[in-house]
Amino acid sequence: MSIFIEIVGWAGAILVLIAYVGVSTGRLSGGSATFQWLNAVGAAFFILNTWWHGAFPSMVLNIIWAVVGFTTLWRIFRRRMSPS
């Protein structure tokens, strides 16, 4: 189980890093669904990893990060589904 948790943590780090590099280089918009998915899933992976390691301040930060990302995704989805 420990190896799985480490892999999930590294995957989360890679996803968040890809999102940051994408926005920093102009390849992604901060308001794009792709950016939000990368951040939200990356944060969710970090939540599992930090909980396992007892790093509760980081866990709380990533819970908030994931909530912001998934909330933004919900808003993007609602905008796309509403008739214009």
mmCIF file of N, CA, C and O in Angstrom:
data_model
loop_
_atom_site.group_PDB
_atom_site.id
_atom_site.type_symbol
_atom_site.label_atom_id
_atom_site.label_comp_id
_atom_site.label_asym_id
_atom_site.label_seq_id
_atom_site.Cartn_x
_atom_site.Cartn_y
_atom_site.Cartn_z
ATOM 1 N N MET A 1 0.821 -1.191 0.000
ATOM 2 C CA MET A 1 0.000 0.000 0.000
ATOM 3 C C MET A 1 0.868 1.259 0.000
ATOM 4 O O MET A 1 0.513 2.247 -0.636
ATOM 5 N N SER A 2 1.969 1.224 0.699
ATOM 6 C CA SER A 2 2.844 2.391 0.804
ATOM 7 C C SER A 2 3.364 2.831 -0.565
ATOM 8 O O SER A 2 3.429 4.031 -0.847
ATOM 9 N N ILE A 3 3.732 1.885 -1.409
ATOM 10 C CA ILE A 3 4.216 2.211 -2.756
ATOM 11 C C ILE A 3 3.105 2.881 -3.556
ATOM 12 O O ILE A 3 3.347 3.866 -4.265
ATOM 13 N N PHE A 4 1.883 2.375 -3.442
ATOM 14 C CA PHE A 4 0.746 2.958 -4.143
ATOM 15 C C PHE A 4 0.542 4.416 -3.723
ATOM 16 O O PHE A 4 0.333 5.289 -4.575
ATOM 17 N N ILE A 5 0.614 4.691 -2.432
ATOM 18 C CA ILE A 5 0.431 6.051 -1.916
ATOM 19 C C ILE A 5 1.515 6.971 -2.461
ATOM 20 O O ILE A 5 1.245 8.125 -2.820
ATOM 21 N N GLU A 6 2.735 6.483 -2.533
ATOM 22 C CA GLU A 6 3.832 7.299 -3.078
ATOM 23 C C GLU A 6 3.626 7.586 -4.569
ATOM 24 O O GLU A 6 3.865 8.704 -5.029
ATOM 25 N N ILE A 7 3.178 6.585 -5.306
ATOM 26 C CA ILE A 7 2.911 6.787 -6.737
ATOM 27 C C ILE A 7 1.797 7.813 -6.927
ATOM 28 O O ILE A 7 1.906 8.709 -7.777
ATOM 29 N N VAL A 8 0.748 7.716 -6.134
ATOM 30 C CA VAL A 8 -0.350 8.682 -6.206
ATOM 31 C C VAL A 8 0.159 10.087 -5.878
ATOM 32 O O VAL A 8 -0.187 11.061 -6.551
ATOM 33 N N GLY A 9 1.005 10.212 -4.861
ATOM 34 C CA GLY A 9 1.570 11.515 -4.504
ATOM 35 C C GLY A 9 2.413 12.112 -5.622
ATOM 36 O O GLY A 9 2.290 13.303 -5.941
ATOM 37 N N TRP A 10 3.256 11.302 -6.229
ATOM 38 C CA TRP A 10 4.080 11.786 -7.343
ATOM 39 C C TRP A 10 3.221 12.139 -8.552
ATOM 40 O O TRP A 10 3.488 13.124 -9.253
ATOM 41 N N ALA A 11 2.187 11.355 -8.806
ATOM 42 C CA ALA A 11 1.271 11.669 -9.911
ATOM 43 C C ALA A 11 0.588 13.012 -9.663
ATOM 44 O O ALA A 11 0.451 13.837 -10.578
ATOM 45 N N GLY A 12 0.170 13.260 -8.420
ATOM 46 C CA GLY A 12 -0.430 14.545 -8.071
ATOM 47 C C GLY A 12 0.532 15.692 -8.298
ATOM 48 O O GLY A 12 0.170 16.740 -8.843
ATOM 49 N N ALA A 13 1.782 15.501 -7.901
ATOM 50 C CA ALA A 13 2.795 16.541 -8.097
ATOM 51 C C ALA A 13 2.996 16.833 -9.577
ATOM 52 O O ALA A 13 3.092 18.003 -9.987
ATOM 53 N N ILE A 14 3.032 15.798 -10.384
ATOM 54 C CA ILE A 14 3.235 15.972 -11.826
ATOM 55 C C ILE A 14 2.048 16.706 -12.453
ATOM 56 O O ILE A 14 2.232 17.617 -13.270
ATOM 57 N N LEU A 15 0.830 16.348 -12.051
ATOM 58 C CA LEU A 15 -0.356 17.013 -12.600
ATOM 59 C C LEU A 15 -0.375 18.504 -12.264
ATOM 60 O O LEU A 15 -0.639 19.345 -13.131
ATOM 61 N N VAL A 16 -0.096 18.838 -11.003
ATOM 62 C CA VAL A 16 -0.082 20.246 -10.601
ATOM 63 C C VAL A 16 1.038 20.997 -11.318
ATOM 64 O O VAL A 16 0.859 22.141 -11.761
ATOM 65 N N LEU A 17 2.175 20.356 -11.468
ATOM 66 C CA LEU A 17 3.293 20.983 -12.178
ATOM 67 C C LEU A 17 2.952 21.228 -13.646
ATOM 68 O O LEU A 17 3.244 22.305 -14.186
ATOM 69 N N ILE A 18 2.321 20.268 -14.294
ATOM 70 C CA ILE A 18 1.909 20.446 -15.688
ATOM 71 C C ILE A 18 0.947 21.625 -15.802
ATOM 72 O O ILE A 18 1.057 22.446 -16.725
ATOM 73 N N ALA A 19 0.004 21.733 -14.871
ATOM 74 C CA ALA A 19 -0.945 22.853 -14.886
ATOM 75 C C ALA A 19 -0.213 24.178 -14.741
ATOM 76 O O ALA A 19 -0.465 25.131 -15.492
ATOM 77 N N TYR A 20 0.719 24.255 -13.810
ATOM 78 C CA TYR A 20 1.459 25.497 -13.566
ATOM 79 C C TYR A 20 2.310 25.877 -14.776
ATOM 80 O O TYR A 20 2.303 27.038 -15.207
ATOM 81 N N VAL A 21 3.012 24.926 -15.332
ATOM 82 C CA VAL A 21 3.848 25.202 -16.510
ATOM 83 C C VAL A 21 2.958 25.608 -17.687
ATOM 84 O O VAL A 21 3.293 26.535 -18.432
ATOM 85 N N GLY A 22 1.823 24.962 -17.849
ATOM 86 C CA GLY A 22 0.907 25.292 -18.928
ATOM 87 C C GLY A 22 0.414 26.723 -18.858
ATOM 88 O O GLY A 22 0.388 27.439 -19.864
ATOM 89 N N VAL A 23 0.045 27.171 -17.673
ATOM 90 C CA VAL A 23 -0.412 28.558 -17.507
ATOM 91 C C VAL A 23 0.759 29.520 -17.644
ATOM 92 O O VAL A 23 0.646 30.566 -18.289
ATOM 93 N N SER A 24 1.888 29.185 -17.073
ATOM 94 C CA SER A 24 3.054 30.073 -17.109
ATOM 95 C C SER A 24 3.590 30.279 -18.514
ATOM 96 O O SER A 24 4.133 31.341 -18.824
ATOM 97 N N THR A 25 3.448 29.271 -19.368
ATOM 98 C CA THR A 25 3.943 29.379 -20.745
ATOM 99 C C THR A 25 2.859 29.840 -21.720
ATOM 100 O O THR A 25 3.124 29.975 -22.905
ATOM 101 N N GLY A 26 1.653 30.060 -21.220
ATOM 102 C CA GLY A 26 0.570 30.518 -22.070
ATOM 103 C C GLY A 26 -0.118 29.424 -22.862
ATOM 104 O O GLY A 26 -0.943 29.703 -23.724
ATOM 105 N N ARG A 27 0.210 28.183 -22.582
ATOM 106 C CA ARG A 27 -0.419 27.068 -23.300
ATOM 107 C C ARG A 27 -1.786 26.710 -22.728
ATOM 108 O O ARG A 27 -2.591 26.074 -23.391
ATOM 109 N N LEU A 28 -2.018 27.094 -21.485
ATOM 110 C CA LEU A 28 -3.311 26.869 -20.843
ATOM 111 C C LEU A 28 -3.805 28.182 -20.261
ATOM 112 O O LEU A 28 -3.006 29.010 -19.822
ATOM 113 N N SER A 29 -5.110 28.322 -20.221
ATOM 114 C CA SER A 29 -5.731 29.464 -19.555
ATOM 115 C C SER A 29 -6.110 29.036 -18.141
ATOM 116 O O SER A 29 -6.538 27.896 -17.924
ATOM 117 N N GLY A 30 -5.972 29.934 -17.189
ATOM 118 C CA GLY A 30 -6.348 29.628 -15.817
ATOM 119 C C GLY A 30 -7.823 29.282 -15.671
ATOM 120 O O GLY A 30 -8.209 28.604 -14.734
ATOM 121 N N GLY A 31 -8.638 29.741 -16.592
ATOM 122 C CA GLY A 31 -10.063 29.445 -16.551
ATOM 123 C C GLY A 31 -10.476 28.250 -17.377
ATOM 124 O O GLY A 31 -11.660 27.942 -17.480
ATOM 125 N N SER A 32 -9.509 27.551 -17.957
ATOM 126 C CA SER A 32 -9.850 26.411 -18.822
ATOM 127 C C SER A 32 -10.167 25.164 -18.002
ATOM 128 O O SER A 32 -9.650 24.966 -16.896
ATOM 129 N N ALA A 33 -10.993 24.322 -18.575
ATOM 130 C CA ALA A 33 -11.335 23.062 -17.911
ATOM 131 C C ALA A 33 -10.101 22.179 -17.754
ATOM 132 O O ALA A 33 -9.937 21.508 -16.724
ATOM 133 N N THR A 34 -9.212 22.192 -18.735
ATOM 134 C CA THR A 34 -7.996 21.366 -18.648
ATOM 135 C C THR A 34 -7.156 21.768 -17.442
ATOM 136 O O THR A 34 -6.727 20.909 -16.661
ATOM 137 N N PHE A 35 -6.941 23.063 -17.282
ATOM 138 C CA PHE A 35 -6.168 23.561 -16.138
ATOM 139 C C PHE A 35 -6.833 23.148 -14.826
ATOM 140 O O PHE A 35 -6.169 22.683 -13.897
ATOM 141 N N GLN A 36 -8.149 23.318 -14.750
ATOM 142 C CA GLN A 36 -8.872 22.995 -13.516
ATOM 143 C C GLN A 36 -8.838 21.499 -13.223
ATOM 144 O O GLN A 36 -8.677 21.097 -12.068
ATOM 145 N N TRP A 37 -8.967 20.663 -14.242
ATOM 146 C CA TRP A 37 -8.878 19.215 -14.041
ATOM 147 C C TRP A 37 -7.506 18.810 -13.513
ATOM 148 O O TRP A 37 -7.401 18.010 -12.572
ATOM 149 N N LEU A 38 -6.462 19.355 -14.137
ATOM 150 C CA LEU A 38 -5.095 19.025 -13.692
ATOM 151 C C LEU A 38 -4.907 19.404 -12.225
ATOM 152 O O LEU A 38 -4.380 18.613 -11.429
ATOM 153 N N ASN A 39 -5.326 20.608 -11.864
ATOM 154 C CA ASN A 39 -5.173 21.061 -10.484
ATOM 155 C C ASN A 39 -6.046 20.285 -9.504
ATOM 156 O O ASN A 39 -5.585 19.893 -8.432
ATOM 157 N N ALA A 40 -7.301 20.083 -9.850
ATOM 158 C CA ALA A 40 -8.219 19.415 -8.927
ATOM 159 C C ALA A 40 -7.831 17.956 -8.688
ATOM 160 O O ALA A 40 -7.806 17.492 -7.540
ATOM 161 N N VAL A 41 -7.505 17.243 -9.741
ATOM 162 C CA VAL A 41 -7.107 15.834 -9.585
ATOM 163 C C VAL A 41 -5.746 15.746 -8.891
ATOM 164 O O VAL A 41 -5.539 14.903 -8.011
ATOM 165 N N GLY A 42 -4.820 16.631 -9.273
ATOM 166 C CA GLY A 42 -3.525 16.665 -8.594
ATOM 167 C C GLY A 42 -3.682 16.902 -7.100
ATOM 168 O O GLY A 42 -3.063 16.225 -6.270
ATOM 169 N N ALA A 43 -4.545 17.853 -6.743
ATOM 170 C CA ALA A 43 -4.791 18.135 -5.322
ATOM 171 C C ALA A 43 -5.439 16.940 -4.630
ATOM 172 O O ALA A 43 -5.086 16.609 -3.490
ATOM 173 N N ALA A 44 -6.373 16.283 -5.307
ATOM 174 C CA ALA A 44 -7.020 15.102 -4.718
ATOM 175 C C ALA A 44 -5.991 14.003 -4.449
ATOM 176 O O ALA A 44 -6.028 13.340 -3.398
ATOM 177 N N PHE A 45 -5.061 13.825 -5.371
ATOM 178 C CA PHE A 45 -3.999 12.839 -5.149
ATOM 179 C C PHE A 45 -3.115 13.245 -3.972
ATOM 180 O O PHE A 45 -2.706 12.404 -3.169
ATOM 181 N N PHE A 46 -2.815 14.538 -3.876
ATOM 182 C CA PHE A 46 -2.027 15.037 -2.743
ATOM 183 C C PHE A 46 -2.754 14.807 -1.417
ATOM 184 O O PHE A 46 -2.113 14.553 -0.394
ATOM 185 N N ILE A 47 -4.070 14.935 -1.415
ATOM 186 C CA ILE A 47 -4.843 14.733 -0.180
ATOM 187 C C ILE A 47 -4.579 13.335 0.363
ATOM 188 O O ILE A 47 -4.298 13.163 1.560
ATOM 189 N N LEU A 48 -4.668 12.342 -0.496
ATOM 190 C CA LEU A 48 -4.421 10.964 -0.066
ATOM 191 C C LEU A 48 -2.998 10.803 0.464
ATOM 192 O O LEU A 48 -2.775 10.242 1.540
ATOM 193 N N ASN A 49 -2.031 11.336 -0.274
ATOM 194 C CA ASN A 49 -0.629 11.204 0.109
ATOM 195 C C ASN A 49 -0.326 11.917 1.428
ATOM 196 O O ASN A 49 0.344 11.360 2.301
ATOM 197 N N THR A 50 -0.818 13.135 1.577
ATOM 198 C CA THR A 50 -0.517 13.888 2.804
ATOM 199 C C THR A 50 -1.248 13.314 4.018
ATOM 200 O O THR A 50 -0.724 13.328 5.122
ATOM 201 N N TRP A 51 -2.448 12.791 3.804
ATOM 202 C CA TRP A 51 -3.155 12.127 4.902
ATOM 203 C C TRP A 51 -2.354 10.916 5.375
ATOM 204 O O TRP A 51 -2.161 10.709 6.575
ATOM 205 N N TRP A 52 -1.882 10.124 4.439
ATOM 206 C CA TRP A 52 -1.112 8.920 4.755
ATOM 207 C C TRP A 52 0.123 9.264 5.593
ATOM 208 O O TRP A 52 0.470 8.548 6.521
ATOM 209 N N HIS A 53 0.772 10.374 5.245
ATOM 210 C CA HIS A 53 1.999 10.779 5.926
ATOM 211 C C HIS A 53 1.746 11.661 7.149
ATOM 212 O O HIS A 53 2.699 12.057 7.828
ATOM 213 N N GLY A 54 0.488 11.971 7.426
ATOM 214 C CA GLY A 54 0.157 12.785 8.587
ATOM 215 C C GLY A 54 0.529 14.252 8.432
ATOM 216 O O GLY A 54 0.700 14.957 9.425
ATOM 217 N N ALA A 55 0.637 14.713 7.208
ATOM 218 C CA ALA A 55 0.982 16.119 6.930
ATOM 219 C C ALA A 55 -0.325 16.903 6.807
ATOM 220 O O ALA A 55 -0.750 17.285 5.714
ATOM 221 N N PHE A 56 -0.957 17.146 7.956
ATOM 222 C CA PHE A 56 -2.308 17.695 7.964
ATOM 223 C C PHE A 56 -2.425 19.131 7.452
ATOM 224 O O PHE A 56 -3.408 19.446 6.779
ATOM 225 N N PRO A 57 -1.465 20.020 7.690
ATOM 226 C CA PRO A 57 -1.581 21.358 7.079
ATOM 227 C C PRO A 57 -1.606 21.283 5.544
ATOM 228 O O PRO A 57 -2.417 21.953 4.900
ATOM 229 N N SER A 58 -0.760 20.449 4.969
ATOM 230 C CA SER A 58 -0.760 20.277 3.514
ATOM 231 C C SER A 58 -2.045 19.616 3.041
ATOM 232 O O SER A 58 -2.570 19.943 1.977
ATOM 233 N N MET A 59 -2.556 18.701 3.837
ATOM 234 C CA MET A 59 -3.802 18.034 3.478
ATOM 235 C C MET A 59 -4.949 19.042 3.416
ATOM 236 O O MET A 59 -5.719 19.054 2.453
ATOM 237 N N VAL A 60 -5.048 19.913 4.419
ATOM 238 C CA VAL A 60 -6.109 20.923 4.444
ATOM 239 C C VAL A 60 -5.973 21.864 3.251
ATOM 240 O O VAL A 60 -6.961 22.187 2.576
ATOM 241 N N LEU A 61 -4.749 22.314 2.965
ATOM 242 C CA LEU A 61 -4.521 23.177 1.809
ATOM 243 C C LEU A 61 -5.004 22.499 0.529
ATOM 244 O O LEU A 61 -5.685 23.115 -0.305
ATOM 245 N N ASN A 62 -4.697 21.231 0.358
ATOM 246 C CA ASN A 62 -5.081 20.522 -0.851
ATOM 247 C C ASN A 62 -6.570 20.211 -0.899
ATOM 248 O O ASN A 62 -7.146 20.131 -1.988
ATOM 249 N N ILE A 63 -7.203 20.067 0.231
ATOM 250 C CA ILE A 63 -8.670 19.934 0.239
ATOM 251 C C ILE A 63 -9.285 21.213 -0.313
ATOM 252 O O ILE A 63 -10.169 21.172 -1.185
ATOM 253 N N ILE A 64 -8.804 22.360 0.167
ATOM 254 C CA ILE A 64 -9.313 23.642 -0.321
ATOM 255 C C ILE A 64 -9.013 23.790 -1.807
ATOM 256 O O ILE A 64 -9.873 24.195 -2.598
ATOM 257 N N TRP A 65 -7.790 23.451 -2.219
ATOM 258 C CA TRP A 65 -7.370 23.533 -3.624
ATOM 259 C C TRP A 65 -8.291 22.679 -4.505
ATOM 260 O O TRP A 65 -8.736 23.116 -5.566
ATOM 261 N N ALA A 66 -8.581 21.464 -4.074
ATOM 262 C CA ALA A 66 -9.449 20.569 -4.844
ATOM 263 C C ALA A 66 -10.880 21.106 -4.904
ATOM 264 O O ALA A 66 -11.509 21.063 -5.966
ATOM 265 N N VAL A 67 -11.387 21.620 -3.794
ATOM 266 C CA VAL A 67 -12.741 22.184 -3.784
ATOM 267 C C VAL A 67 -12.840 23.354 -4.761
ATOM 268 O O VAL A 67 -13.800 23.445 -5.535
ATOM 269 N N VAL A 68 -11.843 24.229 -4.763
ATOM 270 C CA VAL A 68 -11.839 25.360 -5.707
ATOM 271 C C VAL A 68 -11.833 24.830 -7.142
ATOM 272 O O VAL A 68 -12.612 25.286 -7.987
ATOM 273 N N GLY A 69 -10.974 23.869 -7.432
ATOM 274 C CA GLY A 69 -10.888 23.317 -8.784
ATOM 275 C C GLY A 69 -12.178 22.643 -9.229
ATOM 276 O O GLY A 69 -12.671 22.900 -10.333
ATOM 277 N N PHE A 70 -12.746 21.790 -8.378
ATOM 278 C CA PHE A 70 -13.967 21.086 -8.758
ATOM 279 C C PHE A 70 -15.164 22.036 -8.832
ATOM 280 O O PHE A 70 -16.041 21.874 -9.681
ATOM 281 N N THR A 71 -15.187 23.066 -7.980
ATOM 282 C CA THR A 71 -16.245 24.081 -8.056
ATOM 283 C C THR A 71 -16.152 24.846 -9.370
ATOM 284 O O THR A 71 -17.168 25.090 -10.032
ATOM 285 N N THR A 72 -14.939 25.217 -9.751
ATOM 286 C CA THR A 72 -14.750 25.911 -11.023
ATOM 287 C C THR A 72 -15.143 25.019 -12.190
ATOM 288 O O THR A 72 -15.793 25.478 -13.147
ATOM 289 N N LEU A 73 -14.816 23.748 -12.137
ATOM 290 C CA LEU A 73 -15.234 22.816 -13.183
ATOM 291 C C LEU A 73 -16.755 22.729 -13.272
ATOM 292 O O LEU A 73 -17.325 22.682 -14.371
ATOM 293 N N TRP A 74 -17.414 22.715 -12.135
ATOM 294 C CA TRP A 74 -18.876 22.679 -12.111
ATOM 295 C C TRP A 74 -19.446 23.927 -12.791
ATOM 296 O O TRP A 74 -20.385 23.843 -13.582
ATOM 297 N N ARG A 75 -18.857 25.087 -12.499
ATOM 298 C CA ARG A 75 -19.319 26.327 -13.133
ATOM 299 C C ARG A 75 -19.081 26.303 -14.640
ATOM 300 O O ARG A 75 -19.923 26.753 -15.410
ATOM 301 N N ILE A 76 -17.936 25.799 -15.065
ATOM 302 C CA ILE A 76 -17.638 25.683 -16.501
ATOM 303 C C ILE A 76 -18.668 24.767 -17.160
ATOM 304 O O ILE A 76 -19.212 25.083 -18.220
ATOM 305 N N PHE A 77 -18.949 23.646 -16.525
ATOM 306 C CA PHE A 77 -19.919 22.690 -17.051
ATOM 307 C C PHE A 77 -21.309 23.321 -17.157
ATOM 308 O O PHE A 77 -21.986 23.183 -18.176
ATOM 309 N N ARG A 78 -21.736 24.035 -16.111
ATOM 310 C CA ARG A 78 -23.054 24.682 -16.125
ATOM 311 C C ARG A 78 -23.151 25.728 -17.225
ATOM 312 O O ARG A 78 -24.184 25.845 -17.883
ATOM 313 N N ARG A 79 -22.065 26.499 -17.414
ATOM 314 C CA ARG A 79 -22.057 27.519 -18.485
ATOM 315 C C ARG A 79 -22.206 26.862 -19.854
ATOM 316 O O ARG A 79 -22.913 27.378 -20.712
ATOM 317 N N ARG A 80 -21.531 25.760 -20.042
ATOM 318 C CA ARG A 80 -21.588 25.063 -21.340
ATOM 319 C C ARG A 80 -22.960 24.448 -21.588
ATOM 320 O O ARG A 80 -23.387 24.314 -22.723
ATOM 321 N N MET A 81 -23.625 24.041 -20.532
ATOM 322 C CA MET A 81 -24.922 23.370 -20.669
ATOM 323 C C MET A 81 -26.090 24.349 -20.747
ATOM 324 O O MET A 81 -27.158 23.979 -21.185
ATOM 325 N N SER A 82 -25.892 25.585 -20.321
ATOM 326 C CA SER A 82 -27.005 26.544 -20.339
ATOM 327 C C SER A 82 -27.221 27.059 -21.757
ATOM 328 O O SER A 82 -26.267 27.326 -22.487
ATOM 329 N N PRO A 83 -28.486 27.174 -22.141
ATOM 330 C CA PRO A 83 -28.769 27.687 -23.485
ATOM 331 C C PRO A 83 -28.393 29.164 -23.590
ATOM 332 O O PRO A 83 -28.703 29.953 -22.719
ATOM 333 N N SER A 84 -27.718 29.502 -24.659
ATOM 334 C CA SER A 84 -27.280 30.895 -24.844
ATOM 335 C C SER A 84 -28.204 31.631 -25.768
ATOM 336 O O SER A 84 -28.627 31.229 -26.761
#
